[in-house]
């Protein structure tokens, strides 16, 4: 099987790598993170101008028509630079849910602005008791006249404060429905805070929030399948982002061990440390193999794709932390200072582990998919 990139994919990879090298140093990233929105609007405009916001969306809706392989290339490069811009929340979740639905009115209202960088989106599906189960929610919508009334709350919404439109799950009668909620709606309150890696998130509350009759993204009977498909693809992308972070840490650790001297020679010449760096390399390559496997099975629509995605996410969560902790240890005290960015990548990998189910949760999901309820 040929795993090499096409000419277009190699061009995409080269362009994003070049941009990150020129515009995304550690100091620049920390400056972007301290902006009011939690990211750089100038960088986001560059993403739009370079066409990266269009990559996963179908051509019929103004997108590039790219595959999950293309988005993984982007996210891996974003992981190498620890990008803070809300590509996951706005494009891979918000825009993908809108494009996957069948509401042409909502698509016309939001997608063009999202692709041009003028509109931010978010997906609110987690609640306090959800534990990554899509249907373990209490938010409810009721029909009222020509529209709906929404009540409930959501937790840890990525890009929730900057979003102009929020995709919200809620029970509508006996079905899980997906609504597009304008961020300026009366009855919506937002509480901002940061994750440990500095990413901006929000807790949301809906109190008697009224929605128009065209607020449903798709028929409630189709919502759960659409959400699961979008989250599966986002999980692959997040794993690719983690892999990019692991590669950066491995490269930084090897470079540091070749320059830091002890007893008159670089510490990289000590066999015990060489073994530990070989373990970091092996862990990174294991995750890359699992990523390739998940991309192949998902792209081909194979029955075991869900198991491959669970295995990938579980191992990136476990081995990503392991690689990051080794990088901190091998850098000594420098590994936890702000002078180096090793600690930033450790925090990012810990957040990546928690998204869409941590390593232990994904292992249980893998076992349930493979062996059923007896596992």
mmCIF file of C-alpha atoms in Angstrom:
data_model
loop_
_atom_site.group_PDB
_atom_site.id
_atom_site.type_symbol
_atom_site.label_atom_id
_atom_site.label_comp_id
_atom_site.label_asym_id
_atom_site.label_seq_id
_atom_site.Cartn_x
_atom_site.Cartn_y
_atom_site.Cartn_z
ATOM 1 C CA UNK A 1 0.000 0.000 0.000
ATOM 2 C CA UNK A 2 1.304 3.452 -0.942
ATOM 3 C CA UNK A 3 1.325 5.820 2.057
ATOM 4 C CA UNK A 4 3.112 8.692 0.273
ATOM 5 C CA UNK A 5 1.446 12.082 0.035
ATOM 6 C CA UNK A 6 -0.046 13.372 -3.216
ATOM 7 C CA UNK A 7 1.450 16.493 -4.801
ATOM 8 C CA UNK A 8 -1.413 18.597 -3.386
ATOM 9 C CA UNK A 9 -0.985 17.154 0.114
ATOM 10 C CA UNK A 10 2.786 17.716 0.033
ATOM 11 C CA UNK A 11 2.162 21.322 -1.045
ATOM 12 C CA UNK A 12 -0.306 21.794 1.827
ATOM 13 C CA UNK A 13 2.165 20.308 4.320
ATOM 14 C CA UNK A 14 5.031 22.472 3.056
ATOM 15 C CA UNK A 15 2.953 25.650 3.168
ATOM 16 C CA UNK A 16 1.722 25.158 6.738
ATOM 17 C CA UNK A 17 5.197 24.110 7.949
ATOM 18 C CA UNK A 18 6.724 27.229 6.367
ATOM 19 C CA UNK A 19 4.086 29.498 7.913
ATOM 20 C CA UNK A 20 4.558 28.010 11.376
ATOM 21 C CA UNK A 21 8.329 28.354 11.122
ATOM 22 C CA UNK A 22 8.077 32.038 10.204
ATOM 23 C CA UNK A 23 5.071 33.176 12.298
ATOM 24 C CA UNK A 24 4.718 30.868 15.270
ATOM 25 C CA UNK A 25 7.675 30.905 17.636
ATOM 26 C CA UNK A 26 7.127 30.187 21.333
ATOM 27 C CA UNK A 27 7.195 33.895 22.162
ATOM 28 C CA UNK A 28 4.699 34.708 19.415
ATOM 29 C CA UNK A 29 2.368 31.904 20.561
ATOM 30 C CA UNK A 30 2.339 33.221 24.135
ATOM 31 C CA UNK A 31 1.520 36.663 22.811
ATOM 32 C CA UNK A 32 -1.365 35.295 20.740
ATOM 33 C CA UNK A 33 -2.690 33.395 23.771
ATOM 34 C CA UNK A 34 -2.788 36.566 25.877
ATOM 35 C CA UNK A 35 -4.988 38.392 23.358
ATOM 36 C CA UNK A 36 -8.572 39.157 24.393
ATOM 37 C CA UNK A 37 -10.009 36.380 22.225
ATOM 38 C CA UNK A 38 -7.424 33.860 23.436
ATOM 39 C CA UNK A 39 -5.841 33.680 19.966
ATOM 40 C CA UNK A 40 -4.568 35.960 17.206
ATOM 41 C CA UNK A 41 -7.230 37.327 14.863
ATOM 42 C CA UNK A 42 -4.444 38.283 12.432
ATOM 43 C CA UNK A 43 -3.209 34.673 12.307
ATOM 44 C CA UNK A 44 -6.805 33.504 11.870
ATOM 45 C CA UNK A 45 -7.173 35.864 8.904
ATOM 46 C CA UNK A 46 -4.005 34.353 7.447
ATOM 47 C CA UNK A 47 -5.513 30.874 7.846
ATOM 48 C CA UNK A 48 -8.556 32.074 5.886
ATOM 49 C CA UNK A 49 -6.470 33.751 3.184
ATOM 50 C CA UNK A 50 -4.343 30.629 2.768
ATOM 51 C CA UNK A 51 -7.498 28.547 2.330
ATOM 52 C CA UNK A 52 -6.917 26.309 5.368
ATOM 53 C CA UNK A 53 -10.410 26.998 6.772
ATOM 54 C CA UNK A 54 -11.962 25.483 3.645
ATOM 55 C CA UNK A 55 -10.010 22.215 3.657
ATOM 56 C CA UNK A 56 -12.559 19.741 5.130
ATOM 57 C CA UNK A 57 -15.740 21.257 3.681
ATOM 58 C CA UNK A 58 -17.330 19.993 0.427
ATOM 59 C CA UNK A 59 -16.828 21.948 -2.784
ATOM 60 C CA UNK A 60 -20.598 22.417 -3.186
ATOM 61 C CA UNK A 61 -20.562 24.559 -0.023
ATOM 62 C CA UNK A 62 -17.498 26.584 -0.975
ATOM 63 C CA UNK A 63 -14.920 24.280 0.574
ATOM 64 C CA UNK A 64 -11.786 22.635 -0.783
ATOM 65 C CA UNK A 65 -13.316 19.156 -0.602
ATOM 66 C CA UNK A 66 -10.380 17.716 1.302
ATOM 67 C CA UNK A 67 -10.248 14.411 3.134
ATOM 68 C CA UNK A 68 -9.552 13.482 6.741
ATOM 69 C CA UNK A 69 -5.940 12.911 5.622
ATOM 70 C CA UNK A 70 -5.692 16.568 4.591
ATOM 71 C CA UNK A 71 -7.065 17.825 7.911
ATOM 72 C CA UNK A 72 -4.685 15.490 9.766
ATOM 73 C CA UNK A 73 -1.740 17.031 7.905
ATOM 74 C CA UNK A 74 -2.884 20.465 9.045
ATOM 75 C CA UNK A 75 -3.500 19.425 12.637
ATOM 76 C CA UNK A 76 -0.169 17.610 12.903
ATOM 77 C CA UNK A 77 1.595 20.802 11.832
ATOM 78 C CA UNK A 78 -0.531 22.781 14.316
ATOM 79 C CA UNK A 79 0.560 20.300 16.994
ATOM 80 C CA UNK A 80 4.241 20.805 16.205
ATOM 81 C CA UNK A 81 3.776 24.551 16.806
ATOM 82 C CA UNK A 82 1.215 24.195 19.672
ATOM 83 C CA UNK A 83 -1.192 26.474 17.775
ATOM 84 C CA UNK A 84 -3.872 28.168 19.905
ATOM 85 C CA UNK A 85 -6.213 29.326 17.100
ATOM 86 C CA UNK A 86 -9.649 27.605 17.282
ATOM 87 C CA UNK A 87 -9.412 25.431 14.163
ATOM 88 C CA UNK A 88 -10.894 22.472 16.043
ATOM 89 C CA UNK A 89 -13.867 24.347 17.502
ATOM 90 C CA UNK A 90 -14.764 26.474 14.494
ATOM 91 C CA UNK A 91 -13.892 24.336 11.467
ATOM 92 C CA UNK A 92 -13.630 20.673 12.456
ATOM 93 C CA UNK A 93 -16.654 20.776 14.786
ATOM 94 C CA UNK A 94 -18.871 23.805 14.096
ATOM 95 C CA UNK A 95 -18.534 24.101 10.310
ATOM 96 C CA UNK A 96 -18.477 20.343 9.789
ATOM 97 C CA UNK A 97 -21.758 19.920 11.706
ATOM 98 C CA UNK A 98 -23.410 22.688 9.698
ATOM 99 C CA UNK A 99 -22.177 21.288 6.388
ATOM 100 C CA UNK A 100 -23.224 17.743 7.320
ATOM 101 C CA UNK A 101 -26.777 18.817 8.104
ATOM 102 C CA UNK A 102 -29.521 19.475 5.597
ATOM 103 C CA UNK A 103 -30.538 23.006 6.618
ATOM 104 C CA UNK A 104 -29.632 25.153 3.600
ATOM 105 C CA UNK A 105 -30.736 28.314 5.414
ATOM 106 C CA UNK A 106 -28.207 27.818 8.217
ATOM 107 C CA UNK A 107 -25.483 26.838 5.753
ATOM 108 C CA UNK A 108 -26.078 30.009 3.731
ATOM 109 C CA UNK A 109 -26.168 32.128 6.887
ATOM 110 C CA UNK A 110 -22.930 30.918 8.483
ATOM 111 C CA UNK A 111 -20.631 28.821 6.278
ATOM 112 C CA UNK A 112 -19.470 31.538 3.886
ATOM 113 C CA UNK A 113 -18.542 33.785 6.814
ATOM 114 C CA UNK A 114 -16.790 30.942 8.635
ATOM 115 C CA UNK A 115 -14.709 30.084 5.563
ATOM 116 C CA UNK A 116 -13.737 33.733 5.103
ATOM 117 C CA UNK A 117 -12.633 33.996 8.735
ATOM 118 C CA UNK A 118 -15.422 36.427 9.669
ATOM 119 C CA UNK A 119 -17.407 34.081 11.902
ATOM 120 C CA UNK A 120 -16.411 31.807 14.782
ATOM 121 C CA UNK A 121 -18.273 28.639 15.763
ATOM 122 C CA UNK A 122 -18.339 26.181 18.658
ATOM 123 C CA UNK A 123 -19.938 22.859 19.523
ATOM 124 C CA UNK A 124 -21.560 22.510 22.960
ATOM 125 C CA UNK A 125 -22.342 18.887 23.813
ATOM 126 C CA UNK A 126 -20.720 18.071 27.170
ATOM 127 C CA UNK A 127 -22.549 18.469 30.473
ATOM 128 C CA UNK A 128 -21.456 17.836 34.042
ATOM 129 C CA UNK A 129 -22.579 14.202 33.985
ATOM 130 C CA UNK A 130 -21.807 13.403 30.336
ATOM 131 C CA UNK A 131 -18.364 11.759 30.718
ATOM 132 C CA UNK A 132 -18.077 11.869 26.894
ATOM 133 C CA UNK A 133 -21.395 10.038 26.347
ATOM 134 C CA UNK A 134 -23.247 12.016 23.677
ATOM 135 C CA UNK A 135 -26.710 11.137 25.010
ATOM 136 C CA UNK A 136 -25.965 11.635 28.736
ATOM 137 C CA UNK A 137 -27.378 15.164 28.833
ATOM 138 C CA UNK A 138 -30.238 16.991 30.562
ATOM 139 C CA UNK A 139 -30.674 20.008 28.259
ATOM 140 C CA UNK A 140 -34.130 20.051 26.687
ATOM 141 C CA UNK A 141 -35.929 21.962 23.955
ATOM 142 C CA UNK A 142 -39.683 22.279 23.640
ATOM 143 C CA UNK A 143 -41.745 23.364 20.696
ATOM 144 C CA UNK A 144 -43.411 26.727 21.202
ATOM 145 C CA UNK A 145 -45.460 28.266 18.430
ATOM 146 C CA UNK A 146 -43.315 28.387 15.278
ATOM 147 C CA UNK A 147 -40.038 27.834 17.141
ATOM 148 C CA UNK A 148 -38.432 26.255 20.208
ATOM 149 C CA UNK A 149 -37.527 27.117 23.792
ATOM 150 C CA UNK A 150 -34.176 25.817 25.064
ATOM 151 C CA UNK A 151 -33.150 25.232 28.702
ATOM 152 C CA UNK A 152 -30.028 23.624 30.149
ATOM 153 C CA UNK A 153 -26.282 24.041 30.449
ATOM 154 C CA UNK A 154 -23.063 22.920 28.764
ATOM 155 C CA UNK A 155 -19.500 22.559 30.035
ATOM 156 C CA UNK A 156 -16.016 23.015 28.598
ATOM 157 C CA UNK A 157 -17.106 24.431 25.246
ATOM 158 C CA UNK A 158 -14.040 24.933 23.051
ATOM 159 C CA UNK A 159 -14.021 28.469 21.605
ATOM 160 C CA UNK A 160 -17.282 29.067 23.491
ATOM 161 C CA UNK A 161 -16.567 32.724 24.301
ATOM 162 C CA UNK A 162 -15.421 33.818 20.833
ATOM 163 C CA UNK A 163 -18.106 31.887 18.941
ATOM 164 C CA UNK A 164 -20.735 33.767 16.938
ATOM 165 C CA UNK A 165 -22.828 30.628 16.499
ATOM 166 C CA UNK A 166 -22.948 27.658 18.858
ATOM 167 C CA UNK A 167 -24.119 24.193 17.855
ATOM 168 C CA UNK A 168 -26.020 22.809 20.864
ATOM 169 C CA UNK A 169 -27.379 19.330 21.589
ATOM 170 C CA UNK A 170 -30.646 18.955 23.503
ATOM 171 C CA UNK A 171 -33.476 16.490 23.846
ATOM 172 C CA UNK A 172 -36.466 17.356 21.679
ATOM 173 C CA UNK A 173 -39.263 15.023 22.754
ATOM 174 C CA UNK A 174 -37.530 11.607 22.618
ATOM 175 C CA UNK A 175 -34.759 12.410 20.117
ATOM 176 C CA UNK A 176 -31.377 14.078 20.386
ATOM 177 C CA UNK A 177 -31.586 17.316 18.385
ATOM 178 C CA UNK A 178 -28.868 19.685 17.196
ATOM 179 C CA UNK A 179 -29.621 23.417 17.216
ATOM 180 C CA UNK A 180 -27.691 26.398 15.851
ATOM 181 C CA UNK A 181 -27.833 29.072 18.558
ATOM 182 C CA UNK A 182 -26.727 32.664 17.729
ATOM 183 C CA UNK A 183 -24.311 33.843 20.415
ATOM 184 C CA UNK A 184 -26.251 37.083 20.930
ATOM 185 C CA UNK A 185 -29.473 35.263 21.855
ATOM 186 C CA UNK A 186 -31.345 36.486 24.935
ATOM 187 C CA UNK A 187 -31.206 33.807 27.620
ATOM 188 C CA UNK A 188 -27.645 32.695 26.847
ATOM 189 C CA UNK A 189 -24.981 33.311 29.507
ATOM 190 C CA UNK A 190 -21.301 32.412 29.156
ATOM 191 C CA UNK A 191 -18.572 31.941 31.759
ATOM 192 C CA UNK A 192 -15.021 32.098 30.396
ATOM 193 C CA UNK A 193 -11.939 30.318 31.705
ATOM 194 C CA UNK A 194 -8.745 28.740 30.391
ATOM 195 C CA UNK A 195 -7.618 25.141 30.217
ATOM 196 C CA UNK A 196 -4.186 24.273 31.629
ATOM 197 C CA UNK A 197 -2.578 24.837 28.219
ATOM 198 C CA UNK A 198 -4.100 28.312 27.916
ATOM 199 C CA UNK A 199 -6.894 27.481 25.450
ATOM 200 C CA UNK A 200 -10.036 29.552 25.998
ATOM 201 C CA UNK A 201 -13.213 27.608 26.843
ATOM 202 C CA UNK A 202 -16.573 28.480 28.363
ATOM 203 C CA UNK A 203 -19.405 27.066 30.387
ATOM 204 C CA UNK A 204 -22.805 27.966 28.925
ATOM 205 C CA UNK A 205 -26.296 28.272 30.352
ATOM 206 C CA UNK A 206 -29.582 28.524 28.464
ATOM 207 C CA UNK A 207 -32.580 30.001 30.298
ATOM 208 C CA UNK A 208 -35.823 30.084 28.314
ATOM 209 C CA UNK A 209 -33.798 30.780 25.172
ATOM 210 C CA UNK A 210 -36.099 31.089 22.174
ATOM 211 C CA UNK A 211 -35.063 29.758 18.777
ATOM 212 C CA UNK A 212 -36.549 30.213 15.319
ATOM 213 C CA UNK A 213 -38.169 27.317 13.511
ATOM 214 C CA UNK A 214 -35.161 27.010 11.151
ATOM 215 C CA UNK A 215 -32.660 26.461 13.994
ATOM 216 C CA UNK A 216 -32.472 22.685 13.619
ATOM 217 C CA UNK A 217 -29.272 21.638 11.814
ATOM 218 C CA UNK A 218 -30.897 18.420 10.629
ATOM 219 C CA UNK A 219 -33.812 16.158 11.436
ATOM 220 C CA UNK A 220 -33.532 14.923 15.047
ATOM 221 C CA UNK A 221 -33.539 11.320 13.831
ATOM 222 C CA UNK A 222 -30.293 12.018 11.943
ATOM 223 C CA UNK A 223 -28.504 14.129 14.585
ATOM 224 C CA UNK A 224 -26.726 11.405 16.571
ATOM 225 C CA UNK A 225 -25.190 9.794 13.464
ATOM 226 C CA UNK A 226 -24.011 13.195 12.197
ATOM 227 C CA UNK A 227 -22.483 14.146 15.554
ATOM 228 C CA UNK A 228 -20.731 10.780 15.925
ATOM 229 C CA UNK A 229 -19.236 11.042 12.425
ATOM 230 C CA UNK A 230 -17.942 14.571 13.035
ATOM 231 C CA UNK A 231 -16.492 13.622 16.428
ATOM 232 C CA UNK A 232 -14.793 10.529 14.953
ATOM 233 C CA UNK A 233 -13.053 12.697 12.345
ATOM 234 C CA UNK A 234 -12.199 15.352 14.938
ATOM 235 C CA UNK A 235 -10.736 12.630 17.184
ATOM 236 C CA UNK A 236 -8.379 11.546 14.396
ATOM 237 C CA UNK A 237 -7.378 15.175 13.841
ATOM 238 C CA UNK A 238 -6.723 15.744 17.554
ATOM 239 C CA UNK A 239 -4.601 12.589 17.668
ATOM 240 C CA UNK A 240 -2.592 13.904 14.715
ATOM 241 C CA UNK A 241 -2.142 17.158 16.636
ATOM 242 C CA UNK A 242 -0.803 15.157 19.579
ATOM 243 C CA UNK A 243 1.589 13.297 17.315
ATOM 244 C CA UNK A 244 2.945 16.626 16.060
ATOM 245 C CA UNK A 245 3.562 17.745 19.640
ATOM 246 C CA UNK A 246 5.348 14.463 20.434
ATOM 247 C CA UNK A 247 7.661 14.914 17.440
ATOM 248 C CA UNK A 248 8.564 18.438 18.539
ATOM 249 C CA UNK A 249 9.414 17.222 22.050
ATOM 250 C CA UNK A 250 11.546 14.353 20.711
ATOM 251 C CA UNK A 251 13.466 16.686 18.397
ATOM 252 C CA UNK A 252 13.988 19.277 21.138
ATOM 253 C CA UNK A 253 15.190 16.630 23.600
ATOM 254 C CA UNK A 254 17.723 15.122 21.179
ATOM 255 C CA UNK A 255 19.055 18.602 20.314
ATOM 256 C CA UNK A 256 19.340 19.527 23.991
ATOM 257 C CA UNK A 257 21.157 16.281 24.855
ATOM 258 C CA UNK A 258 23.717 17.004 22.130
ATOM 259 C CA UNK A 259 24.516 20.482 23.507
ATOM 260 C CA UNK A 260 24.162 20.128 27.295
ATOM 261 C CA UNK A 261 27.483 18.896 28.689
ATOM 262 C CA UNK A 262 28.285 17.045 31.881
ATOM 263 C CA UNK A 263 31.634 15.484 32.872
ATOM 264 C CA UNK A 264 33.180 17.054 29.753
ATOM 265 C CA UNK A 265 30.872 15.531 27.165
ATOM 266 C CA UNK A 266 27.314 15.952 25.825
ATOM 267 C CA UNK A 267 24.768 14.129 27.988
ATOM 268 C CA UNK A 268 23.461 12.508 24.782
ATOM 269 C CA UNK A 269 26.546 10.242 24.839
ATOM 270 C CA UNK A 270 25.379 8.546 28.044
ATOM 271 C CA UNK A 271 23.896 5.189 27.130
ATOM 272 C CA UNK A 272 21.145 5.330 29.761
ATOM 273 C CA UNK A 273 19.831 8.581 28.303
ATOM 274 C CA UNK A 274 20.125 7.233 24.751
ATOM 275 C CA UNK A 275 17.845 4.350 25.758
ATOM 276 C CA UNK A 276 15.247 6.758 27.086
ATOM 277 C CA UNK A 277 15.306 8.802 23.870
ATOM 278 C CA UNK A 278 14.967 5.599 21.836
ATOM 279 C CA UNK A 279 11.851 4.823 23.897
ATOM 280 C CA UNK A 280 10.502 8.297 23.036
ATOM 281 C CA UNK A 281 11.156 7.646 19.343
ATOM 282 C CA UNK A 282 9.495 4.219 19.499
ATOM 283 C CA UNK A 283 6.402 5.656 21.196
ATOM 284 C CA UNK A 284 6.129 8.380 18.549
ATOM 285 C CA UNK A 285 6.407 5.878 15.705
ATOM 286 C CA UNK A 286 3.802 3.607 17.315
ATOM 287 C CA UNK A 287 1.367 6.506 17.325
ATOM 288 C CA UNK A 288 2.170 7.335 13.708
ATOM 289 C CA UNK A 289 1.444 3.739 12.678
ATOM 290 C CA UNK A 290 -1.896 3.842 14.513
ATOM 291 C CA UNK A 291 -2.719 7.176 12.854
ATOM 292 C CA UNK A 292 -2.063 5.725 9.395
ATOM 293 C CA UNK A 293 -4.209 2.695 10.243
ATOM 294 C CA UNK A 294 -7.097 4.865 11.463
ATOM 295 C CA UNK A 295 -6.890 7.142 8.403
ATOM 296 C CA UNK A 296 -6.961 4.139 6.056
ATOM 297 C CA UNK A 297 -9.896 2.349 7.707
ATOM 298 C CA UNK A 298 -11.950 5.520 8.170
ATOM 299 C CA UNK A 299 -11.333 6.701 4.596
ATOM 300 C CA UNK A 300 -12.317 3.277 3.231
ATOM 301 C CA UNK A 301 -15.410 3.048 5.442
ATOM 302 C CA UNK A 302 -14.200 -0.228 6.940
ATOM 303 C CA UNK A 303 -16.231 -1.753 9.815
ATOM 304 C CA UNK A 304 -13.304 -1.613 12.266
ATOM 305 C CA UNK A 305 -12.738 2.137 11.772
ATOM 306 C CA UNK A 306 -14.322 3.017 15.125
ATOM 307 C CA UNK A 307 -12.020 0.517 16.901
ATOM 308 C CA UNK A 308 -8.972 1.906 15.100
ATOM 309 C CA UNK A 309 -9.886 5.450 16.137
ATOM 310 C CA UNK A 310 -10.344 4.375 19.770
ATOM 311 C CA UNK A 311 -6.975 2.566 19.726
ATOM 312 C CA UNK A 312 -5.270 5.604 18.195
ATOM 313 C CA UNK A 313 -6.710 8.095 20.679
ATOM 314 C CA UNK A 314 -5.990 5.821 23.641
ATOM 315 C CA UNK A 315 -2.334 5.361 22.713
ATOM 316 C CA UNK A 316 -1.726 9.017 21.811
ATOM 317 C CA UNK A 317 -3.132 9.931 25.213
ATOM 318 C CA UNK A 318 -0.955 7.418 27.062
ATOM 319 C CA UNK A 319 2.269 7.662 25.044
ATOM 320 C CA UNK A 320 1.939 11.405 24.494
ATOM 321 C CA UNK A 321 2.077 11.978 28.236
ATOM 322 C CA UNK A 322 4.965 9.521 28.522
ATOM 323 C CA UNK A 323 7.018 11.298 25.834
ATOM 324 C CA UNK A 324 6.287 14.714 27.355
ATOM 325 C CA UNK A 325 7.245 13.598 30.868
ATOM 326 C CA UNK A 326 10.492 12.094 29.570
ATOM 327 C CA UNK A 327 11.251 15.348 27.729
ATOM 328 C CA UNK A 328 10.806 17.289 30.977
ATOM 329 C CA UNK A 329 13.020 14.833 32.872
ATOM 330 C CA UNK A 330 15.801 14.841 30.263
ATOM 331 C CA UNK A 331 15.845 18.636 30.181
ATOM 332 C CA UNK A 332 16.323 18.679 33.950
ATOM 333 C CA UNK A 333 15.196 21.839 35.720
ATOM 334 C CA UNK A 334 15.077 23.700 32.383
ATOM 335 C CA UNK A 335 12.155 21.515 31.327
ATOM 336 C CA UNK A 336 9.700 23.299 33.609
ATOM 337 C CA UNK A 337 10.855 26.874 33.006
ATOM 338 C CA UNK A 338 9.188 29.368 30.662
ATOM 339 C CA UNK A 339 12.549 29.842 28.965
ATOM 340 C CA UNK A 340 11.830 26.615 27.079
ATOM 341 C CA UNK A 341 8.473 25.482 25.702
ATOM 342 C CA UNK A 342 8.747 21.857 26.872
ATOM 343 C CA UNK A 343 6.251 22.475 29.650
ATOM 344 C CA UNK A 344 3.811 24.070 27.179
ATOM 345 C CA UNK A 345 3.784 20.889 25.104
ATOM 346 C CA UNK A 346 3.302 18.719 28.205
ATOM 347 C CA UNK A 347 0.210 20.740 29.099
ATOM 348 C CA UNK A 348 -1.087 20.594 25.528
ATOM 349 C CA UNK A 349 -0.697 16.803 25.425
ATOM 350 C CA UNK A 350 -2.530 16.485 28.748
ATOM 351 C CA UNK A 351 -5.431 18.508 27.303
ATOM 352 C CA UNK A 352 -5.392 16.447 24.094
ATOM 353 C CA UNK A 353 -5.638 13.303 26.215
ATOM 354 C CA UNK A 354 -8.816 14.613 27.840
ATOM 355 C CA UNK A 355 -10.601 15.617 24.595
ATOM 356 C CA UNK A 356 -13.274 13.211 23.297
ATOM 357 C CA UNK A 357 -12.407 10.671 25.996
ATOM 358 C CA UNK A 358 -9.074 10.099 27.737
ATOM 359 C CA UNK A 359 -6.821 7.072 27.327
ATOM 360 C CA UNK A 360 -8.701 4.885 29.830
ATOM 361 C CA UNK A 361 -12.122 5.847 28.398
ATOM 362 C CA UNK A 362 -10.972 5.033 24.845
ATOM 363 C CA UNK A 363 -9.570 1.663 25.978
ATOM 364 C CA UNK A 364 -12.979 0.769 27.413
ATOM 365 C CA UNK A 365 -14.646 1.930 24.181
ATOM 366 C CA UNK A 366 -12.274 -0.231 22.145
ATOM 367 C CA UNK A 367 -13.101 -3.257 24.302
ATOM 368 C CA UNK A 368 -16.849 -2.645 24.019
ATOM 369 C CA UNK A 369 -16.626 -2.297 20.231
ATOM 370 C CA UNK A 370 -14.556 -5.445 19.897
ATOM 371 C CA UNK A 371 -16.041 -7.733 22.524
ATOM 372 C CA UNK A 372 -19.453 -6.217 23.276
ATOM 373 C CA UNK A 373 -20.971 -5.668 26.712
ATOM 374 C CA UNK A 374 -19.185 -8.717 28.182
ATOM 375 C CA UNK A 375 -15.841 -6.820 28.109
#
